[in-house]
Amino acid sequence: MADNTKNLLEINDLSIHFYLENGIVKAVNNLNFYLKPGETIGLVGETGAGKTTTALGLMRLVQSPPGMIVNGSVNFEGRNLVDLSEAEMRDVRGSQISMIFQDPMTSLNPVIPVRDQIAEVILLHESLSAKEAIEKAEEMLEKVGIQKERSKEYPHQFSGGMRQRVVIAIALACNPKLLIADEPTTALDVTIQAQVLELMKELRVEFDTAMIMITHDLGIVAEICDKVAIMYAGTVVELADKYELFKNPKHPYTLGLFACIPDVEKDKAELKPIKGLMPDPMHLPEGCPFHPRCEQAIEKCKTVVPERLEVNEGHYVNCHLFDGQDMKGGVQ
């Protein structure tokens, strides 16, 4: 078992910008969160919050140019991934950190049997013969619920849910310590989505793998995550244990997200959406990026970027409403 006393991953003040002809897109801004071995964190936020860019930044896969990590560190097992050479990062990807993308069809090669695609990853990172790699690839397919007899088939011969299982098998083939899942069930129907999530939960425990689950679905967070990072305009505005966050959300944006969820126990005529839209990352507002949409905004919010505050043990929030207050209380 992994040592759960130390953080596996620590992201400190990470900023990722894209330099375009007509301006700078500030996709990720001074982002902070940490992850312990075997733990799962959910990155939650609207489209455009910077969730996928964060994941690509961790993997050092941000296209450069125009993208660039302009600030901060990504410490993985004590090494800052930002400082590694491309050759060193190739050793990390797949063997220590793996990623599952939204659309499995874009992740798989259409002209290579799925068995060979898994074996390719194994041969790249492990000292096995081609025959042993094929055998391990078939074992991985069995683990994700695909019969060995289908291992020589091509991606187009599988359903969407089956293709996502193949991608999971590739991601876990070398037993990575960290798995990044970028909305892995978005393209699947509800029944298949539940099956894939259950499979990921089981394999995460079996392989003792930490996981970053990128999603906009708080139901998935409740199902699979240990803690939650709420992202807005490229930064984490609230970070807490899952139970603490669902029971005691603090940031006005988090409260707004929960207000958008239907409650089957209450008879509501309509939901209360968050007014306005996510800000343009090329023209972020001064101060708190959420203040133009926030019903609780004060004058300070318009000019001063809020600092990270610990409102309860392990519960962090970036909001001026908690400046100088009793940290055990705060605004409800």
Coordinates of N, CA and C in Angstrom, one line a residue, residues 91-215:
D91 N 8.9 9.3 -19.9 CA 9.0 8.2 -19.0 C 7.9 8.2 -17.9
V92 N 7.5 9.5 -17.5 CA 6.4 9.6 -16.5 C 5.0 9.3 -17.1
R93 N 4.8 9.8 -18.3 CA 3.5 9.6 -18.9 C 3.2 8.1 -19.2
G94 N 2.1 7.6 -18.8 CA 1.8 6.2 -19.1 C 2.2 5.3 -18.0
S95 N 3.4 5.5 -17.5 CA 3.9 4.5 -16.4 C 3.6 5.1 -15.0
Q96 N 3.6 6.4 -14.8 CA 3.3 6.9 -13.5 C 2.1 7.8 -13.5
I97 N 1.8 8.5 -14.5 CA 0.6 9.3 -14.7 C 0.0 9.0 -16.0
S98 N -1.3 8.6 -16.0 CA -2.0 8.3 -17.2 C -3.3 9.1 -17.3
M99 N -3.8 9.3 -18.5 CA -5.0 10.1 -18.7 C -6.0 9.4 -19.6
I100 N -7.3 9.6 -19.2 CA -8.4 9.1 -20.0 C -9.1 10.3 -20.6
F101 N -9.2 10.4 -21.9 CA -9.9 11.5 -22.5 C -11.4 11.3 -22.7
Q102 N -12.1 12.4 -23.0 CA -13.5 12.4 -23.2 C -14.0 11.4 -24.2
D103 N -13.4 11.5 -25.4 CA -13.9 10.7 -26.6 C -12.9 9.6 -26.9
P104 N -13.2 8.3 -26.6 CA -12.3 7.2 -26.8 C -11.9 7.0 -28.2
M105 N -12.7 7.4 -29.2 CA -12.5 7.2 -30.6 C -11.3 8.1 -31.0
T106 N -11.1 9.2 -30.4 CA -9.9 10.1 -30.8 C -8.7 9.6 -30.1
S107 N -8.8 8.7 -29.0 CA -7.6 8.3 -28.3 C -7.1 7.0 -28.9
L108 N -7.9 6.3 -29.7 CA -7.5 4.9 -30.2 C -7.2 5.0 -31.7
N109 N -6.2 4.2 -32.1 CA -5.8 4.2 -33.5 C -6.8 3.3 -34.2
P110 N -7.5 3.8 -35.2 CA -8.6 2.9 -35.9 C -8.1 1.7 -36.7
V111 N -6.7 1.7 -37.0 CA -6.2 0.6 -37.9 C -5.4 -0.4 -37.1
I112 N -5.4 -0.3 -35.8 CA -4.6 -1.2 -35.0 C -5.5 -2.0 -34.0
P113 N -5.4 -3.3 -33.9 CA -6.3 -4.0 -33.0 C -6.1 -3.5 -31.5
V114 N -7.1 -3.6 -30.7 CA -7.1 -3.0 -29.4 C -6.0 -3.6 -28.5
R115 N -5.8 -4.9 -28.7 CA -4.8 -5.7 -27.9 C -3.4 -5.1 -28.2
D116 N -3.1 -4.8 -29.4 CA -1.8 -4.3 -29.8 C -1.6 -2.9 -29.3
Q117 N -2.7 -2.1 -29.2 CA -2.5 -0.8 -28.6 C -2.2 -0.8 -27.1
I118 N -2.8 -1.7 -26.4 CA -2.4 -1.8 -25.0 C -1.0 -2.4 -24.9
A119 N -0.6 -3.3 -25.7 CA 0.7 -3.9 -25.6 C 1.8 -2.9 -25.9
E120 N 1.5 -2.0 -26.8 CA 2.4 -0.9 -27.2 C 2.8 -0.1 -26.0
V121 N 1.9 0.3 -25.1 CA 2.2 1.0 -23.9 C 3.0 0.2 -23.0
I122 N 2.7 -1.1 -22.8 CA 3.4 -2.0 -21.9 C 4.9 -2.1 -22.4
L123 N 5.1 -2.3 -23.7 CA 6.4 -2.5 -24.2 C 7.3 -1.2 -24.0
L124 N 6.6 0.0 -24.0 CA 7.3 1.2 -23.9 C 7.8 1.5 -22.5
H125 N 7.1 0.9 -21.5 CA 7.5 1.2 -20.1 C 8.0 0.0 -19.3
E126 N 7.8 -1.2 -19.8 CA 8.2 -2.4 -19.0 C 9.1 -3.3 -19.8
S127 N 10.0 -4.0 -19.1 CA 11.0 -4.9 -19.8 C 10.3 -6.2 -20.0
L128 N 9.4 -6.3 -21.0 CA 8.8 -7.6 -21.3 C 9.0 -7.9 -22.8
S129 N 8.9 -9.2 -23.1 CA 8.9 -9.6 -24.5 C 7.6 -9.2 -25.2
A130 N 7.6 -9.2 -26.5 CA 6.3 -8.9 -27.3 C 5.2 -9.9 -26.9
K131 N 5.6 -11.2 -26.7 CA 4.6 -12.2 -26.3 C 4.0 -11.9 -24.9
E132 N 4.9 -11.6 -24.0 CA 4.4 -11.3 -22.6 C 3.6 -10.0 -22.6
A133 N 3.9 -9.0 -23.4 CA 3.1 -7.8 -23.5 C 1.7 -8.1 -24.0
I134 N 1.6 -8.9 -25.0 CA 0.3 -9.3 -25.6 C -0.5 -10.0 -24.5
E135 N 0.1 -10.9 -23.8 CA -0.6 -11.7 -22.7 C -1.1 -10.7 -21.6
K136 N -0.3 -9.7 -21.3 CA -0.7 -8.8 -20.2 C -1.8 -7.9 -20.8
A137 N -1.7 -7.5 -22.1 CA -2.8 -6.7 -22.7 C -4.1 -7.5 -22.6
E138 N -4.1 -8.8 -22.9 CA -5.3 -9.6 -22.9 C -5.9 -9.7 -21.4
E139 N -5.0 -9.7 -20.5 CA -5.4 -9.8 -19.1 C -6.1 -8.5 -18.7
M140 N -5.5 -7.3 -19.2 CA -6.1 -6.0 -18.9 C -7.5 -5.9 -19.5
L141 N -7.7 -6.4 -20.7 CA -9.0 -6.4 -21.3 C -10.0 -7.2 -20.5
E142 N -9.5 -8.4 -20.0 CA -10.4 -9.2 -19.1 C -10.8 -8.4 -17.9
K143 N -9.8 -7.6 -17.3 CA -10.1 -6.9 -16.1 C -11.2 -5.8 -16.3
V144 N -11.2 -5.3 -17.5 CA -12.2 -4.2 -17.8 C -13.5 -4.8 -18.4
G145 N -13.6 -6.1 -18.4 CA -14.8 -6.8 -18.8 C -15.0 -7.0 -20.3
I146 N -13.8 -7.1 -21.0 CA -13.8 -7.5 -22.5 C -13.2 -8.8 -22.6
Q147 N -13.9 -9.8 -23.3 CA -13.4 -11.1 -23.4 C -12.1 -11.1 -24.3
K148 N -11.2 -12.0 -23.9 CA -9.9 -12.1 -24.6 C -10.1 -12.5 -26.1
E149 N -11.2 -13.1 -26.4 CA -11.5 -13.5 -27.8 C -11.7 -12.3 -28.7
R150 N -12.0 -11.2 -28.1 CA -12.3 -9.9 -28.9 C -11.0 -9.0 -29.0
S151 N -9.9 -9.5 -28.4 CA -8.8 -8.6 -28.3 C -8.1 -8.3 -29.6
K152 N -8.4 -9.1 -30.7 CA -7.8 -8.8 -32.0 C -8.7 -7.9 -32.9
E153 N -9.9 -7.4 -32.3 CA -10.8 -6.6 -33.0 C -10.3 -5.1 -33.0
Y154 N -10.9 -4.3 -33.9 CA -10.5 -2.9 -34.0 C -11.5 -2.0 -33.3
P155 N -11.1 -0.8 -33.0 CA -12.0 0.1 -32.2 C -13.4 0.3 -32.8
H156 N -13.5 0.3 -34.1 CA -14.9 0.5 -34.7 C -15.8 -0.6 -34.5
Q157 N -15.3 -1.8 -34.0 CA -16.1 -3.0 -33.8 C -16.7 -3.0 -32.4
F158 N -16.3 -2.0 -31.6 CA -16.8 -1.9 -30.2 C -17.8 -0.8 -30.1
S159 N -18.7 -0.9 -29.1 CA -19.6 0.2 -28.7 C -18.8 1.3 -28.0
G160 N -19.5 2.5 -27.8 CA -18.8 3.6 -27.1 C -18.4 3.2 -25.7
G161 N -19.2 2.5 -25.0 CA -18.9 2.0 -23.6 C -17.7 1.1 -23.6
M162 N -17.7 0.2 -24.6 CA -16.6 -0.8 -24.7 C -15.3 -0.1 -25.1
R163 N -15.4 0.9 -26.0 CA -14.2 1.6 -26.3 C -13.6 2.4 -25.1
Q164 N -14.5 2.9 -24.3 CA -14.0 3.6 -23.1 C -13.3 2.6 -22.1
R165 N -13.8 1.4 -22.1 CA -13.2 0.3 -21.3 C -11.8 0.0 -21.8
V166 N -11.6 0.0 -23.2 CA -10.3 -0.2 -23.8 C -9.3 0.9 -23.3
V167 N -9.8 2.1 -23.4 CA -9.0 3.3 -23.0 C -8.6 3.2 -21.5
I168 N -9.5 2.7 -20.7 CA -9.2 2.5 -19.3 C -8.1 1.5 -19.1
A169 N -8.2 0.4 -19.9 CA -7.2 -0.7 -19.9 C -5.8 -0.2 -20.3
I170 N -5.8 0.7 -21.3 CA -4.5 1.3 -21.7 C -4.0 2.1 -20.6
A171 N -4.8 3.0 -20.0 CA -4.4 3.9 -18.9 C -3.8 3.2 -17.7
L172 N -4.4 2.0 -17.4 CA -4.0 1.3 -16.2 C -3.0 0.2 -16.4
A173 N -2.6 0.0 -17.7 CA -1.7 -1.2 -18.1 C -0.4 -1.2 -17.3
C174 N 0.2 0.0 -17.0 CA 1.5 0.0 -16.3 C 1.3 0.4 -14.9
N175 N 0.1 0.2 -14.3 CA -0.2 0.5 -12.9 C 0.3 1.9 -12.5
P176 N -0.2 3.0 -13.1 CA 0.3 4.3 -12.7 C -0.2 4.7 -11.3
K177 N 0.5 5.6 -10.7 CA 0.1 6.1 -9.4 C -0.9 7.1 -9.4
L178 N -1.1 7.8 -10.6 CA -2.1 8.8 -10.8 C -2.8 8.6 -12.1
L179 N -4.1 8.7 -12.0 CA -5.0 8.6 -13.2 C -5.8 9.8 -13.4
I180 N -5.7 10.5 -14.5 CA -6.5 11.7 -14.8 C -7.6 11.3 -15.7
A181 N -8.9 11.5 -15.3 CA -10.0 11.1 -16.1 C -10.8 12.4 -16.5
D182 N -10.7 12.8 -17.8 CA -11.3 14.0 -18.3 C -12.7 13.7 -18.8
E183 N -13.7 13.9 -18.0 CA -15.1 13.6 -18.3 C -15.3 12.3 -19.1
P184 N -14.8 11.2 -18.5 CA -14.8 9.9 -19.2 C -16.1 9.3 -19.6
T185 N -17.2 9.9 -19.1 CA -18.5 9.3 -19.4 C -19.4 10.2 -20.1
T186 N -18.9 11.3 -20.6 CA -19.8 12.4 -21.2 C -20.5 11.8 -22.4
A187 N -19.9 11.0 -23.3 CA -20.5 10.6 -24.5 C -21.3 9.3 -24.4
L188 N -21.5 8.8 -23.1 CA -22.2 7.6 -22.9 C -23.6 7.8 -22.3
D189 N -24.5 6.8 -22.6 CA -25.8 6.9 -22.0 C -25.8 6.6 -20.5
V190 N -26.8 6.9 -19.8 CA -26.8 6.9 -18.3 C -26.5 5.5 -17.8
T191 N -27.0 4.4 -18.4 CA -26.8 3.1 -17.9 C -25.3 2.7 -18.1
I192 N -24.8 2.9 -19.3 CA -23.3 2.6 -19.5 C -22.4 3.5 -18.7
Q193 N -22.8 4.8 -18.5 CA -22.1 5.7 -17.7 C -21.9 5.1 -16.3
A194 N -23.0 4.6 -15.7 CA -23.0 4.0 -14.3 C -22.0 2.8 -14.3
Q195 N -22.1 2.0 -15.4 CA -21.2 0.8 -15.4 C -19.7 1.2 -15.5
V196 N -19.4 2.2 -16.3 CA -18.0 2.6 -16.4 C -17.5 3.2 -15.1
L197 N -18.3 4.0 -14.5 CA -17.9 4.6 -13.2 C -17.7 3.6 -12.1
E198 N -18.6 2.6 -12.1 CA -18.4 1.5 -11.1 C -17.1 0.7 -11.4
L199 N -16.8 0.5 -12.7 CA -15.5 -0.2 -13.1 C -14.3 0.6 -12.6
M200 N -14.4 2.0 -12.8 CA -13.3 2.8 -12.5 C -13.1 2.8 -10.9
K201 N -14.2 2.8 -10.2 CA -14.1 2.7 -8.7 C -13.4 1.4 -8.3
E202 N -13.8 0.3 -8.9 CA -13.2 -1.0 -8.5 C -11.7 -1.1 -8.9
L203 N -11.4 -0.6 -10.1 CA -10.0 -0.7 -10.6 C -9.1 0.3 -9.8
R204 N -9.6 1.4 -9.4 CA -8.9 2.4 -8.6 C -8.4 1.7 -7.3
V205 N -9.3 1.0 -6.7 CA -9.0 0.3 -5.4 C -8.0 -0.9 -5.7
E206 N -8.3 -1.6 -6.7 CA -7.4 -2.8 -7.0 C -6.0 -2.4 -7.3
F207 N -5.8 -1.3 -8.1 CA -4.5 -0.8 -8.5 C -3.9 0.2 -7.5
D208 N -4.7 0.6 -6.5 CA -4.3 1.6 -5.5 C -3.8 2.8 -6.2
T209 N -4.6 3.3 -7.1 CA -4.3 4.5 -7.9 C -5.0 5.7 -7.5
A210 N -4.3 6.9 -7.3 CA -5.0 8.1 -7.1 C -5.6 8.6 -8.4
M211 N -6.6 9.5 -8.3 CA -7.3 9.9 -9.5 C -7.8 11.3 -9.4
I212 N -7.7 12.0 -10.5 CA -8.3 13.3 -10.7 C -9.5 13.1 -11.7
M213 N -10.7 13.4 -11.2 CA -11.9 13.2 -12.0 C -12.4 14.6 -12.4
I214 N -12.2 14.9 -13.7 CA -12.7 16.2 -14.3 C -14.1 16.0 -14.7
T215 N -15.0 16.9 -14.2 CA -16.4 16.7 -14.5 C -17.2 18.0 -14.2

